[in-house]
CSV table of C-alpha atoms and ligand atoms in Angstrom, one decimal:
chain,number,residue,atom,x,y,z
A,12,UNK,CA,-22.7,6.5,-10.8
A,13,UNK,CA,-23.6,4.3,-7.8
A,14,UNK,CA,-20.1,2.9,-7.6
A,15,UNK,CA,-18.4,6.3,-7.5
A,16,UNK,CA,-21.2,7.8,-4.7
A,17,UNK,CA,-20.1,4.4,-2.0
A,18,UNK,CA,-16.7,4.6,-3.1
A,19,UNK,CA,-16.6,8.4,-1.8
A,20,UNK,CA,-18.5,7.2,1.0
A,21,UNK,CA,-15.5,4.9,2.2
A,22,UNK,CA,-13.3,7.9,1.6
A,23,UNK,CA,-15.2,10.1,3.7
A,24,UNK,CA,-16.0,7.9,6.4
A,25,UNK,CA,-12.7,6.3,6.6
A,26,UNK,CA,-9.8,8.6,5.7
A,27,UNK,CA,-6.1,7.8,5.7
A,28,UNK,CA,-4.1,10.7,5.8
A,29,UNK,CA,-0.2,10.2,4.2
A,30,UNK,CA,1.7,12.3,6.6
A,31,UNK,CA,4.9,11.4,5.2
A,32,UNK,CA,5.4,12.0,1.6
A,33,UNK,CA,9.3,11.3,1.1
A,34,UNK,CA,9.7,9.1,-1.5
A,35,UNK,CA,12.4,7.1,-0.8
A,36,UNK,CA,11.1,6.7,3.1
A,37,UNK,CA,7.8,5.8,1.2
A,38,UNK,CA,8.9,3.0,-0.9
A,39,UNK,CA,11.1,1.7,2.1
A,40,UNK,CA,8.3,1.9,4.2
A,41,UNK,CA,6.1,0.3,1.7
A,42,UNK,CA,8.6,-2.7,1.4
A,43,UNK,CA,8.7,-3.0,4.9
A,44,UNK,CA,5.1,-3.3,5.7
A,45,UNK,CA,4.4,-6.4,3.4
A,46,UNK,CA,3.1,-9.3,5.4
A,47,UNK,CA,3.2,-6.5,8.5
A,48,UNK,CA,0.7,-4.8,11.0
A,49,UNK,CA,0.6,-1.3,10.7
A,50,UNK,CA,2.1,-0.4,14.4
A,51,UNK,CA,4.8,-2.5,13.5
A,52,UNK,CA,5.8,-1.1,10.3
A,53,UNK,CA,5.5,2.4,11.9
A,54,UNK,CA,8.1,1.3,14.6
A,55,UNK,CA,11.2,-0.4,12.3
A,56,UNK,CA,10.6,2.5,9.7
A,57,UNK,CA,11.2,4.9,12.9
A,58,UNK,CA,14.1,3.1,13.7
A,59,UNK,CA,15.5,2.5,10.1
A,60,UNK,CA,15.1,6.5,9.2
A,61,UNK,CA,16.5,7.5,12.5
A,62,UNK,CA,19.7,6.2,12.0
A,63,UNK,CA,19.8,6.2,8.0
A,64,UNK,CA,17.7,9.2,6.3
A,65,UNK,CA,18.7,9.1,3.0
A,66,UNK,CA,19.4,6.2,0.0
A,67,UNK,CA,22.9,7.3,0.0
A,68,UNK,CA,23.4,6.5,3.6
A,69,UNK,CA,21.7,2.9,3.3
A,70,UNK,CA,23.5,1.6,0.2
A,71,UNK,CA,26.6,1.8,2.3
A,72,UNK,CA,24.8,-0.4,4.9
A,73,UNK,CA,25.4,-3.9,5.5
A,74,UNK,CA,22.4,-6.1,6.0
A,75,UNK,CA,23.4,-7.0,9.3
A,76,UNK,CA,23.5,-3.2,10.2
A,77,UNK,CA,19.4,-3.2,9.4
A,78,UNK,CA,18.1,-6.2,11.0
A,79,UNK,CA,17.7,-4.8,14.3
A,80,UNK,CA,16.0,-2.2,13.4
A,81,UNK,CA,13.5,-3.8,11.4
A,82,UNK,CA,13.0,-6.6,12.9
A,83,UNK,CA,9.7,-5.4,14.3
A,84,UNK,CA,8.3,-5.7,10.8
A,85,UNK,CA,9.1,-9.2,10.8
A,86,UNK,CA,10.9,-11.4,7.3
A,87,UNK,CA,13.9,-9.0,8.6
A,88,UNK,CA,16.6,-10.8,6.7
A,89,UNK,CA,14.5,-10.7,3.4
A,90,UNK,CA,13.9,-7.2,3.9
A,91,UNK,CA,16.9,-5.9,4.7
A,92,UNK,CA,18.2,-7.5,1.5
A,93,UNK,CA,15.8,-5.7,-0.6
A,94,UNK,CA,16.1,-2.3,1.3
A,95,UNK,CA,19.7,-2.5,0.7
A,96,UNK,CA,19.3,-3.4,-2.8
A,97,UNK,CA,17.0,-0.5,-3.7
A,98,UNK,CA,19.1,1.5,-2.4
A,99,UNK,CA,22.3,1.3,-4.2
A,100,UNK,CA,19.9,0.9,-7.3
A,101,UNK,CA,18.4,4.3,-6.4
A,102,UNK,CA,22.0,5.8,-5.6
A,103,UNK,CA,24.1,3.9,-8.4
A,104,UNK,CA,21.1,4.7,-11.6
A,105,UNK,CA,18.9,7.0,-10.5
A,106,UNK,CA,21.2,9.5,-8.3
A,107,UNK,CA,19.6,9.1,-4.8
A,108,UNK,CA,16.1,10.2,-6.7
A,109,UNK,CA,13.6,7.5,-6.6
A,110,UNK,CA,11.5,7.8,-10.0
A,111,UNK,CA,8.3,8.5,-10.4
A,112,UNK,CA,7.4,6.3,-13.0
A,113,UNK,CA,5.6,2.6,-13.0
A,114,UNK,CA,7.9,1.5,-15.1
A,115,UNK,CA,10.9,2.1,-13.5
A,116,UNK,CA,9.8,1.4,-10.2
A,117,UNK,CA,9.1,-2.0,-11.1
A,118,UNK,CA,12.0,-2.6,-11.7
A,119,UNK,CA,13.1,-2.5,-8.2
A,120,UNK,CA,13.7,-5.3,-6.7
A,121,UNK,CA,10.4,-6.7,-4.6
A,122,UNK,CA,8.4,-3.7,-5.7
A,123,UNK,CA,5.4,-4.9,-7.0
A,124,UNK,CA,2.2,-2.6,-8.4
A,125,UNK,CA,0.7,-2.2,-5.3
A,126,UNK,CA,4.1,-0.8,-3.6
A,127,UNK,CA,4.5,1.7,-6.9
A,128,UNK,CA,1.0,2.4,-7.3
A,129,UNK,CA,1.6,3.4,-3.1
A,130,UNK,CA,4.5,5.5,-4.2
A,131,UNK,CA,3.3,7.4,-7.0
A,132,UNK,CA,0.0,8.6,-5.4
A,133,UNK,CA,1.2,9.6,-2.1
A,134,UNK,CA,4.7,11.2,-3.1
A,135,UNK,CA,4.2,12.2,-6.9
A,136,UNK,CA,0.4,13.0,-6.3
A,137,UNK,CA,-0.1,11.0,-9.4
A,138,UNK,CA,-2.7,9.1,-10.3
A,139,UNK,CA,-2.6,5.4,-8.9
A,140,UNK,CA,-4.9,2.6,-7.7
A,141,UNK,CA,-3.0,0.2,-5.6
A,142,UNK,CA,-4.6,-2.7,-4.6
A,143,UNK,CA,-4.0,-5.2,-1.9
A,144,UNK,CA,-6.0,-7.6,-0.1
A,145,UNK,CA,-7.9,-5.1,1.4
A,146,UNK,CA,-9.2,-3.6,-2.0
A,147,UNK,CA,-9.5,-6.5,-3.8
A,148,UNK,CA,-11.5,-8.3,-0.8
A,149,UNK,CA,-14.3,-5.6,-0.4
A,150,UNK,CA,-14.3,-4.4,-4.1
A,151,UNK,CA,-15.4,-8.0,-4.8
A,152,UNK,CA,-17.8,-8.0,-1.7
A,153,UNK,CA,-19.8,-5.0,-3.3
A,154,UNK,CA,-19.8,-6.3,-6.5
A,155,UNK,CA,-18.0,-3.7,-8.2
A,156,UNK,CA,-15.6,-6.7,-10.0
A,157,UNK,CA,-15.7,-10.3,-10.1
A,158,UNK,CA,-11.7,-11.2,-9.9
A,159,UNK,CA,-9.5,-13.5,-8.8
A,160,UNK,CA,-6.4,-11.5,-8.2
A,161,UNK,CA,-5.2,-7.7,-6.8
A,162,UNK,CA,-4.3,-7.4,-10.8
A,163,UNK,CA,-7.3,-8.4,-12.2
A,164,UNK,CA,-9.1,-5.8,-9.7
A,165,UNK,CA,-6.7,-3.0,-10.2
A,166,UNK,CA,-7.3,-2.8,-14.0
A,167,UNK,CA,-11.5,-3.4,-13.7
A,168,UNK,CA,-11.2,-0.3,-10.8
A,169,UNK,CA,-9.3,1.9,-12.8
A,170,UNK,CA,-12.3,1.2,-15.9
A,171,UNK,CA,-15.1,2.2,-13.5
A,172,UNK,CA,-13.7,4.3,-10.6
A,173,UNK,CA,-12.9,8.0,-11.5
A,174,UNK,CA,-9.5,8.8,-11.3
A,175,UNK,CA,-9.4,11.3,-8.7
A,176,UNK,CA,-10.6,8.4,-6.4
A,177,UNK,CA,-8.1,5.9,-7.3
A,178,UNK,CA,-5.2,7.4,-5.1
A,179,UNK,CA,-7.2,7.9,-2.5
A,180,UNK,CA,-9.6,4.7,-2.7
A,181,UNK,CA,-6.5,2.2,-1.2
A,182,UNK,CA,-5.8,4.0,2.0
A,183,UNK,CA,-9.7,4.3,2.8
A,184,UNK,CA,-10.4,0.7,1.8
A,185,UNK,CA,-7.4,-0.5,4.0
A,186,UNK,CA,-9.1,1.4,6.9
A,187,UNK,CA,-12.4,0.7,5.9
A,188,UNK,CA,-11.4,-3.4,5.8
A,189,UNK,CA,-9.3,-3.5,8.7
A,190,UNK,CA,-12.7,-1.8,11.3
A,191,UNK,CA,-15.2,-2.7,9.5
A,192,UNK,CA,-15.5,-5.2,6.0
A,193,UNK,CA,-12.8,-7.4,8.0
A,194,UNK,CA,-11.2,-10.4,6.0
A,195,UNK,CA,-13.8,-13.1,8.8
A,196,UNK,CA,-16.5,-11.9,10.3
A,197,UNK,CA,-17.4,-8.4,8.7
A,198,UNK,CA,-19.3,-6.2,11.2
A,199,UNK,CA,-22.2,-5.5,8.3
A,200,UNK,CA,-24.5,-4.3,11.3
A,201,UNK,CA,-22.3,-1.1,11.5
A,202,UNK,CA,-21.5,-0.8,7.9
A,203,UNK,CA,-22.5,2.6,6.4
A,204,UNK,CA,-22.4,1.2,3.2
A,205,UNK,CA,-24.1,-2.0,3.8
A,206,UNK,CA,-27.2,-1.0,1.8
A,207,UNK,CA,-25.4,-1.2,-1.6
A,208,UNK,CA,-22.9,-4.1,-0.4
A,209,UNK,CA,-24.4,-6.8,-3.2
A,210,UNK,CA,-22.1,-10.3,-1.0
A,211,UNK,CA,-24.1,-13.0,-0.5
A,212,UNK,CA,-22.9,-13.4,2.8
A,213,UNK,CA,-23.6,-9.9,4.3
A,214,UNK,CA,-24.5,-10.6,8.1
B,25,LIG,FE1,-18.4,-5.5,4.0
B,25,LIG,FE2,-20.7,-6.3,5.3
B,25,LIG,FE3,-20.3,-3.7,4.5
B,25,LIG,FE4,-20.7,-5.6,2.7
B,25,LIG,S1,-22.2,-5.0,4.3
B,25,LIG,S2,-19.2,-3.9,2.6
B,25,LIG,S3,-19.6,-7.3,3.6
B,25,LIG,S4,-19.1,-4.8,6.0
């Protein structure tokens, strides 16, 4: 009960709000902000989807075509790679429409949980607790698991968190961890949740 009261507390007090709910632009999106800062993610996916909107138009691309514009995300060559990959997949087995299962979006190449789990709450509206470092940082902070990967997390999450709260849990925690519960140095003075935060090394 306590655990599902501070976890709607980091939703209220740090929203995310998914503008764009495409999702092909999405899961490219998704792909291109591994290992990336926000800002820059936002600016290569501006540039990728201004010139190439659909998966039909980037399967035809070459990498080469891509790495300018996403070379604000940074790994450029890698992920221009996978961005073309997916893309013919999409086209060549799917028919341009990216699925909206777990399963089958795994088997994209470089989409891991998290990036499914991304895709499958914000565009399908489904159900789906992806956790990154963010999540499984603070979630192990408050006490609410004792793990030692994002995997381990996600599955002990979806046991005690409601499941209307596991979509919207990732963006606020990502939020949440990037003002406030940060990686060094959390800023606990501020913290609105700091009264049921259970880490030994709460400041
Ligand atoms: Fe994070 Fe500090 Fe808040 Fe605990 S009290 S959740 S460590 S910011």
């Amino acid at each position: 009960m306590e655990i599902e009261k501070v976890a709607k507390l980091i939703i209220e007090n740090f929203p995310r709000d998914h503008k764009e709910k495409d999702p092909f632009k999405v899961l490219i999106t998704t792909v291109l902000s591994q290992r990336s800062k926000d800002e820059n993610t936002e600016i290569a996916a501006e540039n990728l989807f201004n010139k190439y909107k659909t998966p039909f138009e980037l399967s035809k691309a070459k990498e080469e075509d891509i790495y300018e514009l996403i070379k604000p995300a940074g790994l450029y060559r890698q992920k221009a790679k996978r961005i073309i990959e997916i893309s013919k997949i999409i086209v060549e087995k799917y028919s341009g429409i990216v699925p909206n299962s777990l399963e089958e979006l795994l088997k994209l190449p470089g989409v891991g949980r998290k990036t499914a789990n991304i895709v499958l709450y914000v565009s399908f509206s489904k159900p789906a607790l992806a956790v990154d470092t963010h999540v499984h940082r603070i979630s192990n902070r408050l006490g609410w698991v004792n793990t030692k990967t994002p995997e381990e997390t996600e599955f002990k999450l979806m046991e005690i968190l409601p499941k209307n709260l596991w979509g919207p849990i990732n963006g606020s925690m990502v939020e949440f961890g990037k003002k406030v519960c940060k990686p060094v140095s959390p800023n606990c003075k501020i913290c609105p949740i700091s009264k049921y935060c259970k880490w030994e090394g709460k400041r």
